[in-house]
PDB file of C-alpha atoms in Angstrom:
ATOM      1  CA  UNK D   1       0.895 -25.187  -7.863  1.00  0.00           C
ATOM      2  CA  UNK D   2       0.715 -22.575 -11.139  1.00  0.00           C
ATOM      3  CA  UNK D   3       0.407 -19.487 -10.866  1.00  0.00           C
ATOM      4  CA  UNK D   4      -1.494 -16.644 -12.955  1.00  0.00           C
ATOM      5  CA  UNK D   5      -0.241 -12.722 -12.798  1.00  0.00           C
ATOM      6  CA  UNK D   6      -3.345 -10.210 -13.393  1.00  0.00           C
ATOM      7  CA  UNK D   7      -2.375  -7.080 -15.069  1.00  0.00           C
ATOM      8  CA  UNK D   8      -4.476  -4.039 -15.813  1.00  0.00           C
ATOM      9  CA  UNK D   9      -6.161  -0.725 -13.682  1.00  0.00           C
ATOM     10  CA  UNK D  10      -8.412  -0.357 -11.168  1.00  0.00           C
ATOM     11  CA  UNK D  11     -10.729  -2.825 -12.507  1.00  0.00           C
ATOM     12  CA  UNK D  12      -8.517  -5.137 -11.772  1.00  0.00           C
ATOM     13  CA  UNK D  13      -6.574  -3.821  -8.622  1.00  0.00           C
ATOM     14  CA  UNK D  14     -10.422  -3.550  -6.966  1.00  0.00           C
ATOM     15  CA  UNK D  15     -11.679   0.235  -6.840  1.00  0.00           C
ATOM     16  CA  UNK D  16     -12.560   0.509  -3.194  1.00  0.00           C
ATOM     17  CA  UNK D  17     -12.937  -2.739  -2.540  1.00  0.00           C
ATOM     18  CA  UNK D  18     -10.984  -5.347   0.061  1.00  0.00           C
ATOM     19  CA  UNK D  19      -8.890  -7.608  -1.502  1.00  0.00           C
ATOM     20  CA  UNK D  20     -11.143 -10.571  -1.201  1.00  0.00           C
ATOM     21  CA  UNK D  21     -14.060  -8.772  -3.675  1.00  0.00           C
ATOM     22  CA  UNK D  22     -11.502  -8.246  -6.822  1.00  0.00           C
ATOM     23  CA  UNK D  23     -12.141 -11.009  -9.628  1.00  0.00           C
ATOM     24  CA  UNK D  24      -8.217 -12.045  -9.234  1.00  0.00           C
ATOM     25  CA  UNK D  25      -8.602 -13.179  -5.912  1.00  0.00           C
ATOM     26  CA  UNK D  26     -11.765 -14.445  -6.547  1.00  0.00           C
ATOM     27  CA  UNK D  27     -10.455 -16.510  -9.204  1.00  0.00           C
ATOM     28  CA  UNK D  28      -7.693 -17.572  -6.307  1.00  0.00           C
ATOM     29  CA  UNK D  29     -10.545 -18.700  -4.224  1.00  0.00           C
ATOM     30  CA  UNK D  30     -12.425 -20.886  -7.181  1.00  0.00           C
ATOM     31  CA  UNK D  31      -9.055 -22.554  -8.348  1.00  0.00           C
ATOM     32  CA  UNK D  32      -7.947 -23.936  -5.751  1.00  0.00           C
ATOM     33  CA  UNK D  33      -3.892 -24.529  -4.938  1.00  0.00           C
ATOM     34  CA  UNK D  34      -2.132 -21.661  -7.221  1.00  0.00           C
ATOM     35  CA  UNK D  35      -1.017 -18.299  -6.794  1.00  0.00           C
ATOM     36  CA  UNK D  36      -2.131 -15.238  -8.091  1.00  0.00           C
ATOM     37  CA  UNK D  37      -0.328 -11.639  -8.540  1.00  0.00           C
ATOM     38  CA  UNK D  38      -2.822  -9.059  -8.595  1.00  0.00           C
ATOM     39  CA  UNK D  39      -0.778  -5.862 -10.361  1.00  0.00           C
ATOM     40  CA  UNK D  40      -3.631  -3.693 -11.007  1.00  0.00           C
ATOM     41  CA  UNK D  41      -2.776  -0.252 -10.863  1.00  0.00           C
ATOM     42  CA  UNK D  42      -5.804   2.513 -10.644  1.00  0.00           C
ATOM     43  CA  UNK D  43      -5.521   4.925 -13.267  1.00  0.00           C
ATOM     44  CA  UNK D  44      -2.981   2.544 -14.851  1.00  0.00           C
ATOM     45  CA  UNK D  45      -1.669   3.332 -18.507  1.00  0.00           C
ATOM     46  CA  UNK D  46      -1.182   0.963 -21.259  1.00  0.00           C
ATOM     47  CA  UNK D  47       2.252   2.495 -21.108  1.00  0.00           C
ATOM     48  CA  UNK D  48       4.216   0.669 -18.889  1.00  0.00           C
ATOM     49  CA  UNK D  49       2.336  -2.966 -19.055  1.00  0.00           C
ATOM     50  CA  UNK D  50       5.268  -4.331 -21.266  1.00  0.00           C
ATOM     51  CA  UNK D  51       7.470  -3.282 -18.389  1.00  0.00           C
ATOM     52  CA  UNK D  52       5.499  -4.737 -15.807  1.00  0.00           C
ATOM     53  CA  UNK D  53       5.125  -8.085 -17.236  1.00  0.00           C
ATOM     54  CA  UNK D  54       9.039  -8.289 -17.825  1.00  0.00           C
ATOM     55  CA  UNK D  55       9.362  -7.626 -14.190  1.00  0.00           C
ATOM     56  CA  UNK D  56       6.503 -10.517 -12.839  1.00  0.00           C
ATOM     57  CA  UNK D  57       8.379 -12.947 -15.552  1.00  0.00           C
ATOM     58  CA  UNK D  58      11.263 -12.286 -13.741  1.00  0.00           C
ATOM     59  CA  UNK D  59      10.379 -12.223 -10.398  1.00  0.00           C
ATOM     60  CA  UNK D  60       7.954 -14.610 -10.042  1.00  0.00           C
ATOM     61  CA  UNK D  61       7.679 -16.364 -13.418  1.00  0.00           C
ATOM     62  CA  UNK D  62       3.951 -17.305 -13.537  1.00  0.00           C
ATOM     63  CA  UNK D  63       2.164 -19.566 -15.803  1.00  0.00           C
ATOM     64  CA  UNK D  64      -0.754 -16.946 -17.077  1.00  0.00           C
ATOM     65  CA  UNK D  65      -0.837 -13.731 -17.742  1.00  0.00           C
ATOM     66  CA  UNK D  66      -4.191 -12.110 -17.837  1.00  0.00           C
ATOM     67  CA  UNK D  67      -3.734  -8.373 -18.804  1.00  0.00           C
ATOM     68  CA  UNK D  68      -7.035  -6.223 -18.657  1.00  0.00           C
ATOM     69  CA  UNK D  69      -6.241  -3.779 -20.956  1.00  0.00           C
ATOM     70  CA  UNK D  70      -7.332  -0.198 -20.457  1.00  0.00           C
ATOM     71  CA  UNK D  71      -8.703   2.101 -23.328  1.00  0.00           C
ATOM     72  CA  UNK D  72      -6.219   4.124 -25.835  1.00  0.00           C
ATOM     73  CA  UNK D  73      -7.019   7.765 -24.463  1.00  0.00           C
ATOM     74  CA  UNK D  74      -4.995   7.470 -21.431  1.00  0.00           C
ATOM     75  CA  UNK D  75      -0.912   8.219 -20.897  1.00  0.00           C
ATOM     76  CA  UNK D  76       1.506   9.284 -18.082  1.00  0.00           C
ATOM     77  CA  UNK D  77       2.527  12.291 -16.766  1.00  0.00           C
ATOM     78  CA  UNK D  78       6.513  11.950 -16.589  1.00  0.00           C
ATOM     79  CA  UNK D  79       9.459  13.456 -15.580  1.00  0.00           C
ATOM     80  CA  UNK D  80      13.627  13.357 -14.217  1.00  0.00           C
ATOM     81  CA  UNK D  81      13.834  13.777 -10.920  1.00  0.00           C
ATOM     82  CA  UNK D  82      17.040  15.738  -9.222  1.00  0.00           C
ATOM     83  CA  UNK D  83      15.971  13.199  -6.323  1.00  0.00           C
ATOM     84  CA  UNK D  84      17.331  10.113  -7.339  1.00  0.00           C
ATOM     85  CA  UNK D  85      14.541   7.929  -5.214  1.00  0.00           C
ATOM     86  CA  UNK D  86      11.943   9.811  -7.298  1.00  0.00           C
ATOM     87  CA  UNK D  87      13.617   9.399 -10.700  1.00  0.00           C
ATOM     88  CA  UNK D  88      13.147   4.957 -10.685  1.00  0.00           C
ATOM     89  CA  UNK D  89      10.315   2.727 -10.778  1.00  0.00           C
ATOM     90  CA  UNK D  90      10.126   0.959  -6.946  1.00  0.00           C
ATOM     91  CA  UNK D  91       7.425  -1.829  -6.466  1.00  0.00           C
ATOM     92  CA  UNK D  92       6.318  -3.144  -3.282  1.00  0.00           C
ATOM     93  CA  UNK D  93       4.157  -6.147  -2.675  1.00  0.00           C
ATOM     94  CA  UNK D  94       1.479  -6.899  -0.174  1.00  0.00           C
ATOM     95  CA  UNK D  95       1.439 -10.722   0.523  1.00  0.00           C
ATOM     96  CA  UNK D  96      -1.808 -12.721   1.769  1.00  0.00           C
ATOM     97  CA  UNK D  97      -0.926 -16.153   1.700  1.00  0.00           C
ATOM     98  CA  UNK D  98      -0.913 -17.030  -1.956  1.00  0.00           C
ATOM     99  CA  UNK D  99      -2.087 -13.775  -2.824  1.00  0.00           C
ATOM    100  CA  UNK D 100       0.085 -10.914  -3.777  1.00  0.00           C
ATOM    101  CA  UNK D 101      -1.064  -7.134  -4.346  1.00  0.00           C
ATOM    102  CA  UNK D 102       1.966  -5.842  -6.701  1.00  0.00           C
ATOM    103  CA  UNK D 103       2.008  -2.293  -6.142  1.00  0.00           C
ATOM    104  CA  UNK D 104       3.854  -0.044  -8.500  1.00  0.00           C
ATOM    105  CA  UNK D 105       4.548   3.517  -7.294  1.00  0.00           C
ATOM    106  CA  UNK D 106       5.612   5.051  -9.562  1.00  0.00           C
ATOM    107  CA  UNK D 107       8.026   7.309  -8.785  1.00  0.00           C
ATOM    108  CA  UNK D 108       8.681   8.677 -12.335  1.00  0.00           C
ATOM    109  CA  UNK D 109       5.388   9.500 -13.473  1.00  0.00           C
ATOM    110  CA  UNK D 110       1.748   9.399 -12.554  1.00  0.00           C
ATOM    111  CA  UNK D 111      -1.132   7.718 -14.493  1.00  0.00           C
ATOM    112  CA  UNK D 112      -3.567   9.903 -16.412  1.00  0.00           C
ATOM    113  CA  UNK D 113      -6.860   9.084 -17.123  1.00  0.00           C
ATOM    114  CA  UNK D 114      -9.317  11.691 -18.626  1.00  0.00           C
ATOM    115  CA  UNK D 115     -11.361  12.142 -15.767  1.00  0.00           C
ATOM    116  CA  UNK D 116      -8.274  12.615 -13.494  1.00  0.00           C
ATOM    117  CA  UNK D 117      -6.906  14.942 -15.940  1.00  0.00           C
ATOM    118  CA  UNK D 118     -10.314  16.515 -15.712  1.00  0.00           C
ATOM    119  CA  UNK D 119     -10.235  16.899 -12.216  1.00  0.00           C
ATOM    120  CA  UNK D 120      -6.581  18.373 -12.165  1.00  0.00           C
ATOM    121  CA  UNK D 121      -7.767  20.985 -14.202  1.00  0.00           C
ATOM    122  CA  UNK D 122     -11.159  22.029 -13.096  1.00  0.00           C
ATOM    123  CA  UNK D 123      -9.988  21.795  -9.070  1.00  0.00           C
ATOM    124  CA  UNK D 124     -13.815  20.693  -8.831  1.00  0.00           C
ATOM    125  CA  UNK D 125     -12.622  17.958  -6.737  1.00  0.00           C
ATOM    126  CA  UNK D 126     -10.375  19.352  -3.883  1.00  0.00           C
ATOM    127  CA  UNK D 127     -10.629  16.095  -1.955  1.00  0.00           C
ATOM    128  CA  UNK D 128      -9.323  14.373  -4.554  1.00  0.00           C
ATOM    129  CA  UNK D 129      -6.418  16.377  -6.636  1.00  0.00           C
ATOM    130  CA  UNK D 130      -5.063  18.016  -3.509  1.00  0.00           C
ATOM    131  CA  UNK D 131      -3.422  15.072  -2.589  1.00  0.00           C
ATOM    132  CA  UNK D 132      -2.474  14.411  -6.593  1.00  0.00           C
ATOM    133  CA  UNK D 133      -0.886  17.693  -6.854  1.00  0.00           C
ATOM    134  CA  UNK D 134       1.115  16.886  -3.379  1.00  0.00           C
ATOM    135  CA  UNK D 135       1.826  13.797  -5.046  1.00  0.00           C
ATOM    136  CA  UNK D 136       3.521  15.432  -8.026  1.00  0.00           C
ATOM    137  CA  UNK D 137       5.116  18.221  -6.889  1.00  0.00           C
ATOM    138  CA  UNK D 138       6.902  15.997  -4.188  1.00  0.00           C
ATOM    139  CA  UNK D 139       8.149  13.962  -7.028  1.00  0.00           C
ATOM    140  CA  UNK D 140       8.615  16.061  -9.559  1.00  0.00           C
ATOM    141  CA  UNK D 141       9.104  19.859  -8.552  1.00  0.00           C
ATOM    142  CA  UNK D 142       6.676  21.333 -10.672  1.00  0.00           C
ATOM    143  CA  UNK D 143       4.361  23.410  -8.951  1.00  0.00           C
ATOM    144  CA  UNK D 144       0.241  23.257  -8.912  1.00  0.00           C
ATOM    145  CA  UNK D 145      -0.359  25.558 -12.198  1.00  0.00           C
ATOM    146  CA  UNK D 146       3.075  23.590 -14.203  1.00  0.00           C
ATOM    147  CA  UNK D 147       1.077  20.627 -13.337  1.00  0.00           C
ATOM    148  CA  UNK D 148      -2.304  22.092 -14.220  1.00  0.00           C
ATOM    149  CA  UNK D 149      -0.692  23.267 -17.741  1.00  0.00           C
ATOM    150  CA  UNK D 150       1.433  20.354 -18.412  1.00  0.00           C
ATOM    151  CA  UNK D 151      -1.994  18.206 -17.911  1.00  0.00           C
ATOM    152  CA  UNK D 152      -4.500  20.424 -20.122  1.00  0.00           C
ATOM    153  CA  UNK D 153      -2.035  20.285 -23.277  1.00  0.00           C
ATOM    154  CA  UNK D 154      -2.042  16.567 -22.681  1.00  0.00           C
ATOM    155  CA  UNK D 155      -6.200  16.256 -22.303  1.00  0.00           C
ATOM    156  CA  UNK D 156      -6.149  18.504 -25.742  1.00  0.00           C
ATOM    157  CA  UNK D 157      -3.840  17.779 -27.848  1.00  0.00           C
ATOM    158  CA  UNK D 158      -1.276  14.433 -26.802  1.00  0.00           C
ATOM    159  CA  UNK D 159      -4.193  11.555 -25.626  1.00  0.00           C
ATOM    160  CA  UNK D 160      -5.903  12.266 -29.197  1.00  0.00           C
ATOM    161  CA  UNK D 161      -2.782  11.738 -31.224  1.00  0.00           C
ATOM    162  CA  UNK D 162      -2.766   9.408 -33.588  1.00  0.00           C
ATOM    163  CA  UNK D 163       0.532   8.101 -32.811  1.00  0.00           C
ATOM    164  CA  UNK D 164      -0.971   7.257 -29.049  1.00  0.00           C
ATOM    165  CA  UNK D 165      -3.487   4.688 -30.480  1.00  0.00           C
ATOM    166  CA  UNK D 166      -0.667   3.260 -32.931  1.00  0.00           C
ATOM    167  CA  UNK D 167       1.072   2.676 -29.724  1.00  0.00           C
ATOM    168  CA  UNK D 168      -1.603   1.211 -27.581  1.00  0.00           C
ATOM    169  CA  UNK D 169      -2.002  -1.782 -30.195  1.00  0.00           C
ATOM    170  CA  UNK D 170       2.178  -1.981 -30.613  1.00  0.00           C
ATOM    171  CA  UNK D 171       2.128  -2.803 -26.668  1.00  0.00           C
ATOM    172  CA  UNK D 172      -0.751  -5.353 -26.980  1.00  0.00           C
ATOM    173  CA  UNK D 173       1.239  -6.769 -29.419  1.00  0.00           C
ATOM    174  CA  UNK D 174       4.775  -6.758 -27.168  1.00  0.00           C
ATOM    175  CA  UNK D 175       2.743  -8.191 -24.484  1.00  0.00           C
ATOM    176  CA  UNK D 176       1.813 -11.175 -26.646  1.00  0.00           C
ATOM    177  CA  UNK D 177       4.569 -11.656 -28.441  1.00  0.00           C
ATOM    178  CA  UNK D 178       6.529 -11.459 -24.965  1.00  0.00           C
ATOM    179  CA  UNK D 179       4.371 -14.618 -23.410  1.00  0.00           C
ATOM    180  CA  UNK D 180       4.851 -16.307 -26.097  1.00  0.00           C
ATOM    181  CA  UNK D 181       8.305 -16.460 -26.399  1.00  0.00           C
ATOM    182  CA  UNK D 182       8.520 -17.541 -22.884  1.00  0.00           C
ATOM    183  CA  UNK D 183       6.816 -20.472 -23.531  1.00  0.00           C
ATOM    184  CA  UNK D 184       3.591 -19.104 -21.090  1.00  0.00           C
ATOM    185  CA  UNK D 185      -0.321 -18.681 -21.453  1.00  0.00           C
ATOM    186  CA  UNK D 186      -1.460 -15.189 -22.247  1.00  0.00           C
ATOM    187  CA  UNK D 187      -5.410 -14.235 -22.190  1.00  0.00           C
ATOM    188  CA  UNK D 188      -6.702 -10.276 -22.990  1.00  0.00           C
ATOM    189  CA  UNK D 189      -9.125  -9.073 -21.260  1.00  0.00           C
ATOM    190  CA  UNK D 190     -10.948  -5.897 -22.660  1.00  0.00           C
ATOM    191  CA  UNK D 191     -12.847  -4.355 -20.574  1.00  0.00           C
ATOM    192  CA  UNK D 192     -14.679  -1.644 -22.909  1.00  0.00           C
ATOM    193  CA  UNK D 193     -13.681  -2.009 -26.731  1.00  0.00           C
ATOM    194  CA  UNK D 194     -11.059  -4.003 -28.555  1.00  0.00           C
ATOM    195  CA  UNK D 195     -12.074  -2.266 -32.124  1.00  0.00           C
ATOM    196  CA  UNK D 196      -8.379  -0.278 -31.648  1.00  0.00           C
ATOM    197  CA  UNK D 197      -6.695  -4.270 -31.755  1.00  0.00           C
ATOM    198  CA  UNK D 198      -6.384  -5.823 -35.487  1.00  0.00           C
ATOM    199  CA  UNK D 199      -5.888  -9.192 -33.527  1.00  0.00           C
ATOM    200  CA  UNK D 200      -5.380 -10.988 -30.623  1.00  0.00           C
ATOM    201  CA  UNK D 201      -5.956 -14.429 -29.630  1.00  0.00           C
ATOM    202  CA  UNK D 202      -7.383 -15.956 -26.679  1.00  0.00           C
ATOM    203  CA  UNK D 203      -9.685 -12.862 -25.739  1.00  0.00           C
ATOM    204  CA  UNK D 204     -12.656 -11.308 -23.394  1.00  0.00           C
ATOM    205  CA  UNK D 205     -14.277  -8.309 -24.341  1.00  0.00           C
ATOM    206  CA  UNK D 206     -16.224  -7.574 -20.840  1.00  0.00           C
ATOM    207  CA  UNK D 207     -18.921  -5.138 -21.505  1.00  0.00           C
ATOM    208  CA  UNK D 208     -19.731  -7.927 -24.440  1.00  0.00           C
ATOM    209  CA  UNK D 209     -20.082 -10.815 -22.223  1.00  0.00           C
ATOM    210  CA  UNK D 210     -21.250  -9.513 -18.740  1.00  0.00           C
ATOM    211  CA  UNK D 211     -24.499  -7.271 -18.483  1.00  0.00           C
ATOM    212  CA  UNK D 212     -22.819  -3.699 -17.204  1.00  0.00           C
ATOM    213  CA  UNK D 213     -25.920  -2.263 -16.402  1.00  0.00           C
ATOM    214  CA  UNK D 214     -26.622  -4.623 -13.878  1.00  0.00           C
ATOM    215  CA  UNK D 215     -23.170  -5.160 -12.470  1.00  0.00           C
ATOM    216  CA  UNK D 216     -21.501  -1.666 -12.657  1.00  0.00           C
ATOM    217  CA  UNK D 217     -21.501   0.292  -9.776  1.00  0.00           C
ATOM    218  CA  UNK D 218     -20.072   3.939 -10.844  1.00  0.00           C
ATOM    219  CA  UNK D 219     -19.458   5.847 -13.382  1.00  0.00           C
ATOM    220  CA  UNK D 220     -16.015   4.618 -14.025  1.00  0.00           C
ATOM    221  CA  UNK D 221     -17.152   1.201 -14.706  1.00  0.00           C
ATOM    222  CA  UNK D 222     -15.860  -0.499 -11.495  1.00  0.00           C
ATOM    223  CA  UNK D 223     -17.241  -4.202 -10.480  1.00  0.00           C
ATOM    224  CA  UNK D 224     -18.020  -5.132  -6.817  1.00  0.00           C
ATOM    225  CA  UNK D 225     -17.828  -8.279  -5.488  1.00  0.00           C
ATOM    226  CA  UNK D 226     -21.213  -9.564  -7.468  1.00  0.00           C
ATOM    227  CA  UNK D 227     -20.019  -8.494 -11.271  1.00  0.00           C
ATOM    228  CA  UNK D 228     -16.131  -9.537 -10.289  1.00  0.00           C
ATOM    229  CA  UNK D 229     -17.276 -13.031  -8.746  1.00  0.00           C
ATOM    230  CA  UNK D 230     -19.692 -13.066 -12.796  1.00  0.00           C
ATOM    231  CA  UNK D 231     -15.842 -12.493 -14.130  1.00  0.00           C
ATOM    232  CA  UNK D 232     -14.120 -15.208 -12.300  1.00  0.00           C
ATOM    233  CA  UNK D 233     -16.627 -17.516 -13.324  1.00  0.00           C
ATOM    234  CA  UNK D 234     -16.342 -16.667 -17.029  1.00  0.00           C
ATOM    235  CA  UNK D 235     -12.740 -17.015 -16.775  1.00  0.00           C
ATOM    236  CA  UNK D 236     -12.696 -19.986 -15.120  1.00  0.00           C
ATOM    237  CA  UNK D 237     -14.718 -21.388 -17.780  1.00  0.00           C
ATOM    238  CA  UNK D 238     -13.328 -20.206 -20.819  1.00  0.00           C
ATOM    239  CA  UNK D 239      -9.438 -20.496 -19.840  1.00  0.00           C
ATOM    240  CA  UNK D 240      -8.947 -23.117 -16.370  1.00  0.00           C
ATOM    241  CA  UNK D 241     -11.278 -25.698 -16.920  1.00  0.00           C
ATOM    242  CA  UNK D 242      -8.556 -28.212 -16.282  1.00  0.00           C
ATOM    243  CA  UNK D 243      -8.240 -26.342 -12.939  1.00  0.00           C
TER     244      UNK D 243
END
């Protein structure tokens, strides 16, 4: 039995979906005997992927690695703790047979996209932030208008630095460079854009192969099971045909 660890956001982790509709699982389902980790985080930042592969190397040592990487423009809100269970990263894991949800709470920080940051700030989405702020200020102290500040200077001044996009191809690069040396499979999988990556080898760029407009359900460019099930097949093609 092999195994194959999926990386990435909430493309990957399944934006409102059951477990059964995301493309890792699906993939699960078309290959047979193997396990899968599905460590899709929504809202996840290319931050902390080098991290997180370490950790499913060590703890579970898979075969592939398929990270979905996420666009430049997004970052983490962090901060030290005085609460010592807020200032590590804890993971738990959901386990369906061969099938394991990695979840990573982080207990440090909390993922930024631009739309979340957008929300934070505007407060045009009560249903939504109120439970983010909560979220923070349990963790973190800060109170709603620290957070509210603390987020606008990042939407408007740290996402766009230039240093920020250096960074998000330096961690692409770790993450390859990391497989590698392990002796294990690596395939990217860009869902939007991979103009911000020099190079990369064995590589999907989504949007290019898959017909959005037909598949895309929101805004944020989420997959149900119809464009995810598309996914696994293309995957299954291009990388486990011997599978």
């Amino acid at each position: 039995m092999f195994k194959t660890a999926f990386i990435g956001c909430s493309w990957t982790q399944g934006h409102n979906l059951h477990y059964t509709n995301t493309y890792p699982y699906i993939v699960h389902s078309i290959l047979g005997e193997n396990q899968v980790i599905n460590a899709g985080r929504s809202g996840a930042s290319w931050f902390n992927y080098p991290q997180t592969v370490k950790y499913i190397h060590q703890k579970y040592d898979p075969d592939y690695y398929v990270i979905q990487h996420t666009t430049p423009d997004r970052g983490m809100l962090l901060w030290c703790s005085d609460k010592k269970r807020y200032s590590v990263i804890t993971r738990d894991h959901d386990v369906y047979d061969n099938y394991i949800q990695l979840w990573d709470n982080s207990q440090c920080y909390y993922h930024l996209t631009v739309g979340m940051a957008e929300k934070l700030i505007s407060g045009d989405d009560p249903e939504t932030t109120d439970h983010m702020f909560e979220e923070i200020r349990r963790k973190s102290g800060m109170d709603k208008e620290e957070v509210i500040s603390r987020v606008k200077y990042w939407l408007e001044h740290e996402r766009l630095h230039p240093l920020m996009f250096d960074k998000y191809e330096e961690s692409i690069e770790y993450c390859n460079l990391y497989v590698n040396s392990i002796g294990k499979k690596i395939i990217n999988l860009f869902w939007l854009d991979n103009s911000f990556v020099i190079k990369t080898q064995n590589q999907i760029v989504v949007e290019k192969e898959i017909d959005f407009k037909k598949y895309v359900v929101d805004d944020g460019y989420h997959f149900e099971k119809e464009g995810n099930t598309k996914l696994a097949e293309l995957l299954k093609t291009r990388f486990f045909t011997g599978y």
